Amino acid sequence: MISVLFAVLTALSNGAASVLQRRAASTAPDSEAMRLSLIGHLLRQKVWLAGIGLVIVAAVCQAVALATGPIAVVQPIFVIELPATLLMAGFVMRVRLPRPVWSGVAAVTSGLALGMASAAPGGGSATVHGAAWVPALILTGLFEAALIAAALATRGNPRAALLGLAAACAYALTAALMKDAMARLDEGGAAALFTAWQLYGTAVAGVGALFLLQNALQAGTLVAVQPCLTLGDALISILYGVTLFGEELRTGWWVLPELLALGLIAVGCVALARSPLASGNATAPARARRVD
């Protein structure tokens, strides 16, 4: 229960951060794409800094969630980040949510429930044994390089989608490294944690993921980025959980409802990302002026 609670808190923080970062990144000129100057541009915007603050909160909550639960349980819960954020934003801004938003919320949440019930993830170890990290890091690097190369060869929403998937892969790697690092803390205390390469690998992967996400949000619309980011993070994290930590999922005929769950989540993410709340264009209704 602790891991689920902190996974939900992580999702809320990350979802709000994505919307704020998208609002800031959309103002950056195309000439700053895939350049460090993009970060310099964003550092001057309070909205982006607020998003980074939420990213830090999310990182702390995620560390607790991964330290207390399987990665195949924790990471898929993050698909609720966008619907939960839009619901909160609508409440705070006093914006009436249209029917497509409610349909998107229902699709994502029901897809998550169906997927978790069908896959029933669990088991596994807290640490990665032997040299299993070596092939995992090599394959991840090759996959990331292919995605970035393909993204640089295109523009607009296709680039945003490819970079969103690259960011998702980097976030999934960050989570796997973080889980392995936190296990060292349980086994050998602070000394074991700060001497583990996984801790510093977490920092490097996290910075890389953040850089890729900013470029994805700058390249295209949130509707192009969010489905790749949300589904990619969940699926690649599950892959890391199964291959590196030995976690288990149901297979056989259970694959059918699992695929249905993925479809529901994808459709829901697209519907939600189209919302004016997600793009930052929603406005609160004007108050009626009092007539004396």
JSON list of C-alpha atoms in Angstrom, two decimals, residues 87-284:
[
{"chain": "A", "resi": 87, "resn": "LEU", "atom": "CA", "xyz": [-9.26, 17.24, -12.94]},
{"chain": "A", "resi": 88, "resn": "MET", "atom": "CA", "xyz": [-7.36, 19.28, -10.35]},
{"chain": "A", "resi": 89, "resn": "ALA", "atom": "CA", "xyz": [-6.69, 22.06, -12.86]},
{"chain": "A", "resi": 90, "resn": "GLY", "atom": "CA", "xyz": [-10.35, 22.23, -13.79]},
{"chain": "A", "resi": 91, "resn": "PHE", "atom": "CA", "xyz": [-11.34, 22.48, -10.13]},
{"chain": "A", "resi": 92, "resn": "VAL", "atom": "CA", "xyz": [-8.77, 25.16, -9.31]},
{"chain": "A", "resi": 93, "resn": "MET", "atom": "CA", "xyz": [-9.50, 27.23, -12.43]},
{"chain": "A", "resi": 94, "resn": "ARG", "atom": "CA", "xyz": [-13.26, 26.69, -12.08]},
{"chain": "A", "resi": 95, "resn": "VAL", "atom": "CA", "xyz": [-13.41, 25.45, -15.66]},
{"chain": "A", "resi": 96, "resn": "ARG", "atom": "CA", "xyz": [-16.25, 23.13, -16.57]},
{"chain": "A", "resi": 97, "resn": "LEU", "atom": "CA", "xyz": [-14.73, 19.99, -18.04]},
{"chain": "A", "resi": 98, "resn": "PRO", "atom": "CA", "xyz": [-16.23, 18.90, -21.37]},
{"chain": "A", "resi": 99, "resn": "ARG", "atom": "CA", "xyz": [-17.49, 15.40, -22.01]},
{"chain": "A", "resi": 100, "resn": "PRO", "atom": "CA", "xyz": [-14.38, 14.26, -23.97]},
{"chain": "A", "resi": 101, "resn": "VAL", "atom": "CA", "xyz": [-12.23, 14.96, -20.90]},
{"chain": "A", "resi": 102, "resn": "TRP", "atom": "CA", "xyz": [-14.44, 12.85, -18.67]},
{"chain": "A", "resi": 103, "resn": "SER", "atom": "CA", "xyz": [-14.41, 10.12, -21.31]},
{"chain": "A", "resi": 104, "resn": "GLY", "atom": "CA", "xyz": [-10.61, 10.29, -21.40]},
{"chain": "A", "resi": 105, "resn": "VAL", "atom": "CA", "xyz": [-10.40, 10.06, -17.61]},
{"chain": "A", "resi": 106, "resn": "ALA", "atom": "CA", "xyz": [-12.70, 7.03, -17.64]},
{"chain": "A", "resi": 107, "resn": "ALA", "atom": "CA", "xyz": [-10.69, 5.34, -20.42]},
{"chain": "A", "resi": 108, "resn": "VAL", "atom": "CA", "xyz": [-7.32, 5.83, -18.70]},
{"chain": "A", "resi": 109, "resn": "THR", "atom": "CA", "xyz": [-8.46, 4.77, -15.24]},
{"chain": "A", "resi": 110, "resn": "SER", "atom": "CA", "xyz": [-10.43, 1.76, -16.46]},
{"chain": "A", "resi": 111, "resn": "GLY", "atom": "CA", "xyz": [-7.52, 0.77, -18.71]},
{"chain": "A", "resi": 112, "resn": "LEU", "atom": "CA", "xyz": [-5.12, 0.94, -15.77]},
{"chain": "A", "resi": 113, "resn": "ALA", "atom": "CA", "xyz": [-7.46, -1.11, -13.57]},
{"chain": "A", "resi": 114, "resn": "LEU", "atom": "CA", "xyz": [-7.97, -3.72, -16.28]},
{"chain": "A", "resi": 115, "resn": "GLY", "atom": "CA", "xyz": [-4.27, -3.90, -17.07]},
{"chain": "A", "resi": 116, "resn": "MET", "atom": "CA", "xyz": [-3.16, -4.28, -13.46]},
{"chain": "A", "resi": 117, "resn": "ALA", "atom": "CA", "xyz": [-5.83, -6.89, -12.74]},
{"chain": "A", "resi": 118, "resn": "SER", "atom": "CA", "xyz": [-4.97, -8.86, -15.88]},
{"chain": "A", "resi": 119, "resn": "ALA", "atom": "CA", "xyz": [-1.17, -8.71, -15.62]},
{"chain": "A", "resi": 120, "resn": "ALA", "atom": "CA", "xyz": [-1.05, -9.08, -11.82]},
{"chain": "A", "resi": 121, "resn": "PRO", "atom": "CA", "xyz": [2.61, -7.96, -11.64]},
{"chain": "A", "resi": 122, "resn": "GLY", "atom": "CA", "xyz": [4.66, -9.03, -8.64]},
{"chain": "A", "resi": 123, "resn": "GLY", "atom": "CA", "xyz": [7.53, -11.07, -7.30]},
{"chain": "A", "resi": 124, "resn": "GLY", "atom": "CA", "xyz": [11.12, -10.45, -8.27]},
{"chain": "A", "resi": 125, "resn": "SER", "atom": "CA", "xyz": [14.12, -9.23, -6.32]},
{"chain": "A", "resi": 126, "resn": "ALA", "atom": "CA", "xyz": [15.03, -5.80, -5.03]},
{"chain": "A", "resi": 127, "resn": "THR", "atom": "CA", "xyz": [18.42, -5.73, -6.76]},
{"chain": "A", "resi": 128, "resn": "VAL", "atom": "CA", "xyz": [19.86, -6.58, -10.16]},
{"chain": "A", "resi": 129, "resn": "HIS", "atom": "CA", "xyz": [22.21, -9.55, -9.91]},
{"chain": "A", "resi": 130, "resn": "GLY", "atom": "CA", "xyz": [25.48, -10.11, -11.75]},
{"chain": "A", "resi": 131, "resn": "ALA", "atom": "CA", "xyz": [26.31, -8.27, -14.95]},
{"chain": "A", "resi": 132, "resn": "ALA", "atom": "CA", "xyz": [22.71, -8.01, -16.17]},
{"chain": "A", "resi": 133, "resn": "TRP", "atom": "CA", "xyz": [23.05, -4.24, -16.39]},
{"chain": "A", "resi": 134, "resn": "VAL", "atom": "CA", "xyz": [25.66, -4.48, -19.17]},
{"chain": "A", "resi": 135, "resn": "PRO", "atom": "CA", "xyz": [23.41, -5.77, -22.01]},
{"chain": "A", "resi": 136, "resn": "ALA", "atom": "CA", "xyz": [20.50, -3.69, -20.69]},
{"chain": "A", "resi": 137, "resn": "LEU", "atom": "CA", "xyz": [22.47, -0.45, -20.91]},
{"chain": "A", "resi": 138, "resn": "ILE", "atom": "CA", "xyz": [23.87, -1.31, -24.34]},
{"chain": "A", "resi": 139, "resn": "LEU", "atom": "CA", "xyz": [20.44, -2.08, -25.80]},
{"chain": "A", "resi": 140, "resn": "THR", "atom": "CA", "xyz": [18.95, 1.00, -24.17]},
{"chain": "A", "resi": 141, "resn": "GLY", "atom": "CA", "xyz": [21.69, 3.18, -25.64]},
{"chain": "A", "resi": 142, "resn": "LEU", "atom": "CA", "xyz": [21.13, 1.76, -29.13]},
{"chain": "A", "resi": 143, "resn": "PHE", "atom": "CA", "xyz": [17.37, 2.24, -28.85]},
{"chain": "A", "resi": 144, "resn": "GLU", "atom": "CA", "xyz": [17.77, 5.83, -27.68]},
{"chain": "A", "resi": 145, "resn": "ALA", "atom": "CA", "xyz": [20.24, 6.62, -30.46]},
{"chain": "A", "resi": 146, "resn": "ALA", "atom": "CA", "xyz": [17.85, 5.25, -33.09]},
{"chain": "A", "resi": 147, "resn": "LEU", "atom": "CA", "xyz": [14.94, 7.29, -31.75]},
{"chain": "A", "resi": 148, "resn": "ILE", "atom": "CA", "xyz": [16.95, 10.52, -31.59]},
{"chain": "A", "resi": 149, "resn": "ALA", "atom": "CA", "xyz": [18.35, 10.00, -35.10]},
{"chain": "A", "resi": 150, "resn": "ALA", "atom": "CA", "xyz": [14.86, 9.41, -36.46]},
{"chain": "A", "resi": 151, "resn": "ALA", "atom": "CA", "xyz": [13.56, 12.48, -34.60]},
{"chain": "A", "resi": 152, "resn": "LEU", "atom": "CA", "xyz": [16.26, 14.74, -36.04]},
{"chain": "A", "resi": 153, "resn": "ALA", "atom": "CA", "xyz": [15.25, 13.63, -39.53]},
{"chain": "A", "resi": 154, "resn": "THR", "atom": "CA", "xyz": [11.71, 14.98, -39.13]},
{"chain": "A", "resi": 155, "resn": "ARG", "atom": "CA", "xyz": [9.84, 17.94, -37.65]},
{"chain": "A", "resi": 156, "resn": "GLY", "atom": "CA", "xyz": [6.65, 18.83, -35.83]},
{"chain": "A", "resi": 157, "resn": "ASN", "atom": "CA", "xyz": [4.52, 16.22, -34.12]},
{"chain": "A", "resi": 158, "resn": "PRO", "atom": "CA", "xyz": [6.43, 13.19, -35.51]},
{"chain": "A", "resi": 159, "resn": "ARG", "atom": "CA", "xyz": [9.60, 14.55, -33.91]},
{"chain": "A", "resi": 160, "resn": "ALA", "atom": "CA", "xyz": [7.69, 15.26, -30.70]},
{"chain": "A", "resi": 161, "resn": "ALA", "atom": "CA", "xyz": [6.36, 11.69, -30.58]},
{"chain": "A", "resi": 162, "resn": "LEU", "atom": "CA", "xyz": [9.79, 10.14, -31.18]},
{"chain": "A", "resi": 163, "resn": "LEU", "atom": "CA", "xyz": [11.47, 12.33, -28.58]},
{"chain": "A", "resi": 164, "resn": "GLY", "atom": "CA", "xyz": [8.60, 11.63, -26.19]},
{"chain": "A", "resi": 165, "resn": "LEU", "atom": "CA", "xyz": [9.28, 7.91, -26.55]},
{"chain": "A", "resi": 166, "resn": "ALA", "atom": "CA", "xyz": [13.00, 8.54, -26.06]},
{"chain": "A", "resi": 167, "resn": "ALA", "atom": "CA", "xyz": [12.21, 10.49, -22.88]},
{"chain": "A", "resi": 168, "resn": "ALA", "atom": "CA", "xyz": [9.95, 7.66, -21.71]},
{"chain": "A", "resi": 169, "resn": "CYS", "atom": "CA", "xyz": [12.77, 5.16, -22.17]},
{"chain": "A", "resi": 170, "resn": "ALA", "atom": "CA", "xyz": [15.14, 7.40, -20.21]},
{"chain": "A", "resi": 171, "resn": "TYR", "atom": "CA", "xyz": [12.60, 7.81, -17.41]},
{"chain": "A", "resi": 172, "resn": "ALA", "atom": "CA", "xyz": [12.08, 4.05, -17.26]},
{"chain": "A", "resi": 173, "resn": "LEU", "atom": "CA", "xyz": [15.85, 3.54, -17.05]},
{"chain": "A", "resi": 174, "resn": "THR", "atom": "CA", "xyz": [16.01, 6.15, -14.30]},
{"chain": "A", "resi": 175, "resn": "ALA", "atom": "CA", "xyz": [13.37, 4.25, -12.32]},
{"chain": "A", "resi": 176, "resn": "ALA", "atom": "CA", "xyz": [15.20, 0.91, -12.71]},
{"chain": "A", "resi": 177, "resn": "LEU", "atom": "CA", "xyz": [18.50, 2.43, -11.62]},
{"chain": "A", "resi": 178, "resn": "MET", "atom": "CA", "xyz": [16.80, 4.20, -8.72]},
{"chain": "A", "resi": 179, "resn": "LYS", "atom": "CA", "xyz": [15.21, 0.97, -7.50]},
{"chain": "A", "resi": 180, "resn": "ASP", "atom": "CA", "xyz": [18.55, -0.85, -7.62]},
{"chain": "A", "resi": 181, "resn": "ALA", "atom": "CA", "xyz": [20.26, 2.04, -5.81]},
{"chain": "A", "resi": 182, "resn": "MET", "atom": "CA", "xyz": [17.63, 2.19, -3.06]},
{"chain": "A", "resi": 183, "resn": "ALA", "atom": "CA", "xyz": [18.10, -1.53, -2.45]},
{"chain": "A", "resi": 184, "resn": "ARG", "atom": "CA", "xyz": [21.77, -0.85, -1.67]},
{"chain": "A", "resi": 185, "resn": "LEU", "atom": "CA", "xyz": [20.62, 1.56, 1.04]},
{"chain": "A", "resi": 186, "resn": "ASP", "atom": "CA", "xyz": [18.57, -1.18, 2.70]},
{"chain": "A", "resi": 187, "resn": "GLU", "atom": "CA", "xyz": [21.42, -3.67, 2.49]},
{"chain": "A", "resi": 188, "resn": "GLY", "atom": "CA", "xyz": [24.45, -1.58, 3.46]},
{"chain": "A", "resi": 189, "resn": "GLY", "atom": "CA", "xyz": [23.24, 1.81, 4.64]},
{"chain": "A", "resi": 190, "resn": "ALA", "atom": "CA", "xyz": [24.25, 5.24, 3.40]},
{"chain": "A", "resi": 191, "resn": "ALA", "atom": "CA", "xyz": [27.82, 4.16, 2.62]},
{"chain": "A", "resi": 192, "resn": "ALA", "atom": "CA", "xyz": [26.62, 1.45, 0.25]},
{"chain": "A", "resi": 193, "resn": "LEU", "atom": "CA", "xyz": [24.20, 3.87, -1.42]},
{"chain": "A", "resi": 194, "resn": "PHE", "atom": "CA", "xyz": [26.74, 6.62, -2.10]},
{"chain": "A", "resi": 195, "resn": "THR", "atom": "CA", "xyz": [29.34, 4.19, -3.41]},
{"chain": "A", "resi": 196, "resn": "ALA", "atom": "CA", "xyz": [26.91, 2.49, -5.80]},
{"chain": "A", "resi": 197, "resn": "TRP", "atom": "CA", "xyz": [27.26, 3.52, -9.45]},
{"chain": "A", "resi": 198, "resn": "GLN", "atom": "CA", "xyz": [23.50, 3.09, -9.84]},
{"chain": "A", "resi": 199, "resn": "LEU", "atom": "CA", "xyz": [22.90, 6.25, -7.78]},
{"chain": "A", "resi": 200, "resn": "TYR", "atom": "CA", "xyz": [24.98, 8.38, -10.14]},
{"chain": "A", "resi": 201, "resn": "GLY", "atom": "CA", "xyz": [23.55, 6.56, -13.13]},
{"chain": "A", "resi": 202, "resn": "THR", "atom": "CA", "xyz": [20.11, 7.60, -11.88]},
{"chain": "A", "resi": 203, "resn": "ALA", "atom": "CA", "xyz": [21.18, 11.25, -11.91]},
{"chain": "A", "resi": 204, "resn": "VAL", "atom": "CA", "xyz": [22.64, 11.03, -15.43]},
{"chain": "A", "resi": 205, "resn": "ALA", "atom": "CA", "xyz": [19.62, 9.19, -16.84]},
{"chain": "A", "resi": 206, "resn": "GLY", "atom": "CA", "xyz": [17.24, 11.60, -15.11]},
{"chain": "A", "resi": 207, "resn": "VAL", "atom": "CA", "xyz": [18.95, 14.68, -16.56]},
{"chain": "A", "resi": 208, "resn": "GLY", "atom": "CA", "xyz": [18.95, 13.05, -20.01]},
{"chain": "A", "resi": 209, "resn": "ALA", "atom": "CA", "xyz": [15.25, 12.24, -19.70]},
{"chain": "A", "resi": 210, "resn": "LEU", "atom": "CA", "xyz": [14.46, 15.82, -18.70]},
{"chain": "A", "resi": 211, "resn": "PHE", "atom": "CA", "xyz": [16.43, 17.20, -21.66]},
{"chain": "A", "resi": 212, "resn": "LEU", "atom": "CA", "xyz": [14.67, 14.88, -24.11]},
{"chain": "A", "resi": 213, "resn": "LEU", "atom": "CA", "xyz": [11.26, 15.75, -22.68]},
{"chain": "A", "resi": 214, "resn": "GLN", "atom": "CA", "xyz": [11.84, 19.50, -23.02]},
{"chain": "A", "resi": 215, "resn": "ASN", "atom": "CA", "xyz": [12.80, 19.01, -26.68]},
{"chain": "A", "resi": 216, "resn": "ALA", "atom": "CA", "xyz": [9.76, 16.81, -27.25]},
{"chain": "A", "resi": 217, "resn": "LEU", "atom": "CA", "xyz": [7.44, 19.43, -25.76]},
{"chain": "A", "resi": 218, "resn": "GLN", "atom": "CA", "xyz": [9.14, 22.16, -27.79]},
{"chain": "A", "resi": 219, "resn": "ALA", "atom": "CA", "xyz": [8.86, 20.20, -31.05]},
{"chain": "A", "resi": 220, "resn": "GLY", "atom": "CA", "xyz": [5.12, 19.56, -31.10]},
{"chain": "A", "resi": 221, "resn": "THR", "atom": "CA", "xyz": [1.84, 19.41, -29.24]},
{"chain": "A", "resi": 222, "resn": "LEU", "atom": "CA", "xyz": [1.15, 17.63, -25.98]},
{"chain": "A", "resi": 223, "resn": "VAL", "atom": "CA", "xyz": [-1.23, 15.29, -27.80]},
{"chain": "A", "resi": 224, "resn": "ALA", "atom": "CA", "xyz": [1.76, 13.98, -29.76]},
{"chain": "A", "resi": 225, "resn": "VAL", "atom": "CA", "xyz": [4.04, 13.66, -26.73]},
{"chain": "A", "resi": 226, "resn": "GLN", "atom": "CA", "xyz": [1.84, 12.41, -23.90]},
{"chain": "A", "resi": 227, "resn": "PRO", "atom": "CA", "xyz": [0.70, 8.99, -25.25]},
{"chain": "A", "resi": 228, "resn": "CYS", "atom": "CA", "xyz": [4.27, 8.01, -26.17]},
{"chain": "A", "resi": 229, "resn": "LEU", "atom": "CA", "xyz": [5.56, 9.31, -22.85]},
{"chain": "A", "resi": 230, "resn": "THR", "atom": "CA", "xyz": [2.88, 7.66, -20.73]},
{"chain": "A", "resi": 231, "resn": "LEU", "atom": "CA", "xyz": [2.66, 4.26, -22.44]},
{"chain": "A", "resi": 232, "resn": "GLY", "atom": "CA", "xyz": [6.37, 4.12, -23.22]},
{"chain": "A", "resi": 233, "resn": "ASP", "atom": "CA", "xyz": [7.37, 4.71, -19.61]},
{"chain": "A", "resi": 234, "resn": "ALA", "atom": "CA", "xyz": [4.94, 2.06, -18.33]},
{"chain": "A", "resi": 235, "resn": "LEU", "atom": "CA", "xyz": [5.80, -0.62, -20.90]},
{"chain": "A", "resi": 236, "resn": "ILE", "atom": "CA", "xyz": [9.58, -0.15, -20.84]},
{"chain": "A", "resi": 237, "resn": "SER", "atom": "CA", "xyz": [9.54, -0.09, -17.04]},
{"chain": "A", "resi": 238, "resn": "ILE", "atom": "CA", "xyz": [7.68, -3.40, -17.03]},
{"chain": "A", "resi": 239, "resn": "LEU", "atom": "CA", "xyz": [10.30, -4.77, -19.43]},
{"chain": "A", "resi": 240, "resn": "TYR", "atom": "CA", "xyz": [13.07, -3.70, -17.06]},
{"chain": "A", "resi": 241, "resn": "GLY", "atom": "CA", "xyz": [11.18, -5.21, -14.14]},
{"chain": "A", "resi": 242, "resn": "VAL", "atom": "CA", "xyz": [10.82, -8.58, -15.86]},
{"chain": "A", "resi": 243, "resn": "THR", "atom": "CA", "xyz": [14.30, -8.81, -17.39]},
{"chain": "A", "resi": 244, "resn": "LEU", "atom": "CA", "xyz": [16.41, -7.18, -14.65]},
{"chain": "A", "resi": 245, "resn": "PHE", "atom": "CA", "xyz": [14.52, -7.79, -11.41]},
{"chain": "A", "resi": 246, "resn": "GLY", "atom": "CA", "xyz": [12.82, -11.08, -12.29]},
{"chain": "A", "resi": 247, "resn": "GLU", "atom": "CA", "xyz": [9.28, -9.76, -11.77]},
{"chain": "A", "resi": 248, "resn": "GLU", "atom": "CA", "xyz": [6.41, -11.78, -13.21]},
{"chain": "A", "resi": 249, "resn": "LEU", "atom": "CA", "xyz": [3.34, -11.01, -15.31]},
{"chain": "A", "resi": 250, "resn": "ARG", "atom": "CA", "xyz": [0.43, -13.17, -16.42]},
{"chain": "A", "resi": 251, "resn": "THR", "atom": "CA", "xyz": [0.66, -14.39, -20.00]},
{"chain": "A", "resi": 252, "resn": "GLY", "atom": "CA", "xyz": [-1.40, -16.73, -22.17]},
{"chain": "A", "resi": 253, "resn": "TRP", "atom": "CA", "xyz": [-4.98, -15.59, -22.77]},
{"chain": "A", "resi": 254, "resn": "TRP", "atom": "CA", "xyz": [-4.41, -12.78, -20.25]},
{"chain": "A", "resi": 255, "resn": "VAL", "atom": "CA", "xyz": [-2.58, -10.95, -23.04]},
{"chain": "A", "resi": 256, "resn": "LEU", "atom": "CA", "xyz": [-5.93, -10.12, -24.68]},
{"chain": "A", "resi": 257, "resn": "PRO", "atom": "CA", "xyz": [-7.33, -8.01, -21.82]},
{"chain": "A", "resi": 258, "resn": "GLU", "atom": "CA", "xyz": [-3.86, -6.54, -21.34]},
{"chain": "A", "resi": 259, "resn": "LEU", "atom": "CA", "xyz": [-3.86, -5.32, -24.95]},
{"chain": "A", "resi": 260, "resn": "LEU", "atom": "CA", "xyz": [-7.37, -3.96, -24.50]},
{"chain": "A", "resi": 261, "resn": "ALA", "atom": "CA", "xyz": [-6.14, -2.07, -21.44]},
{"chain": "A", "resi": 262, "resn": "LEU", "atom": "CA", "xyz": [-3.30, -0.53, -23.46]},
{"chain": "A", "resi": 263, "resn": "GLY", "atom": "CA", "xyz": [-5.77, 0.56, -26.12]},
{"chain": "A", "resi": 264, "resn": "LEU", "atom": "CA", "xyz": [-8.02, 2.21, -23.56]},
{"chain": "A", "resi": 265, "resn": "ILE", "atom": "CA", "xyz": [-5.11, 4.06, -22.00]},
{"chain": "A", "resi": 266, "resn": "ALA", "atom": "CA", "xyz": [-3.83, 5.25, -25.39]},
{"chain": "A", "resi": 267, "resn": "VAL", "atom": "CA", "xyz": [-7.27, 6.52, -26.48]},
{"chain": "A", "resi": 268, "resn": "GLY", "atom": "CA", "xyz": [-7.77, 8.21, -23.12]},
{"chain": "A", "resi": 269, "resn": "CYS", "atom": "CA", "xyz": [-4.36, 9.93, -23.23]},
{"chain": "A", "resi": 270, "resn": "VAL", "atom": "CA", "xyz": [-5.05, 11.34, -26.70]},
{"chain": "A", "resi": 271, "resn": "ALA", "atom": "CA", "xyz": [-8.46, 12.66, -25.62]},
{"chain": "A", "resi": 272, "resn": "LEU", "atom": "CA", "xyz": [-7.01, 14.27, -22.50]},
{"chain": "A", "resi": 273, "resn": "ALA", "atom": "CA", "xyz": [-3.98, 15.76, -24.23]},
{"chain": "A", "resi": 274, "resn": "ARG", "atom": "CA", "xyz": [-6.34, 17.54, -26.67]},
{"chain": "A", "resi": 275, "resn": "SER", "atom": "CA", "xyz": [-7.99, 19.33, -23.77]},
{"chain": "A", "resi": 276, "resn": "PRO", "atom": "CA", "xyz": [-7.43, 23.10, -23.50]},
{"chain": "A", "resi": 277, "resn": "LEU", "atom": "CA", "xyz": [-6.44, 22.47, -19.88]},
{"chain": "A", "resi": 278, "resn": "ALA", "atom": "CA", "xyz": [-3.54, 20.32, -21.03]},
{"chain": "A", "resi": 279, "resn": "SER", "atom": "CA", "xyz": [-2.36, 22.88, -23.57]},
{"chain": "A", "resi": 280, "resn": "GLY", "atom": "CA", "xyz": [-2.67, 25.72, -21.08]},
{"chain": "A", "resi": 281, "resn": "ASN", "atom": "CA", "xyz": [-5.33, 27.55, -23.13]},
{"chain": "A", "resi": 282, "resn": "ALA", "atom": "CA", "xyz": [-8.27, 27.10, -20.80]},
{"chain": "A", "resi": 283, "resn": "THR", "atom": "CA", "xyz": [-9.65, 30.16, -19.10]},
{"chain": "A", "resi": 284, "resn": "ALA", "atom": "CA", "xyz": [-11.92, 30.51, -16.13]}
]
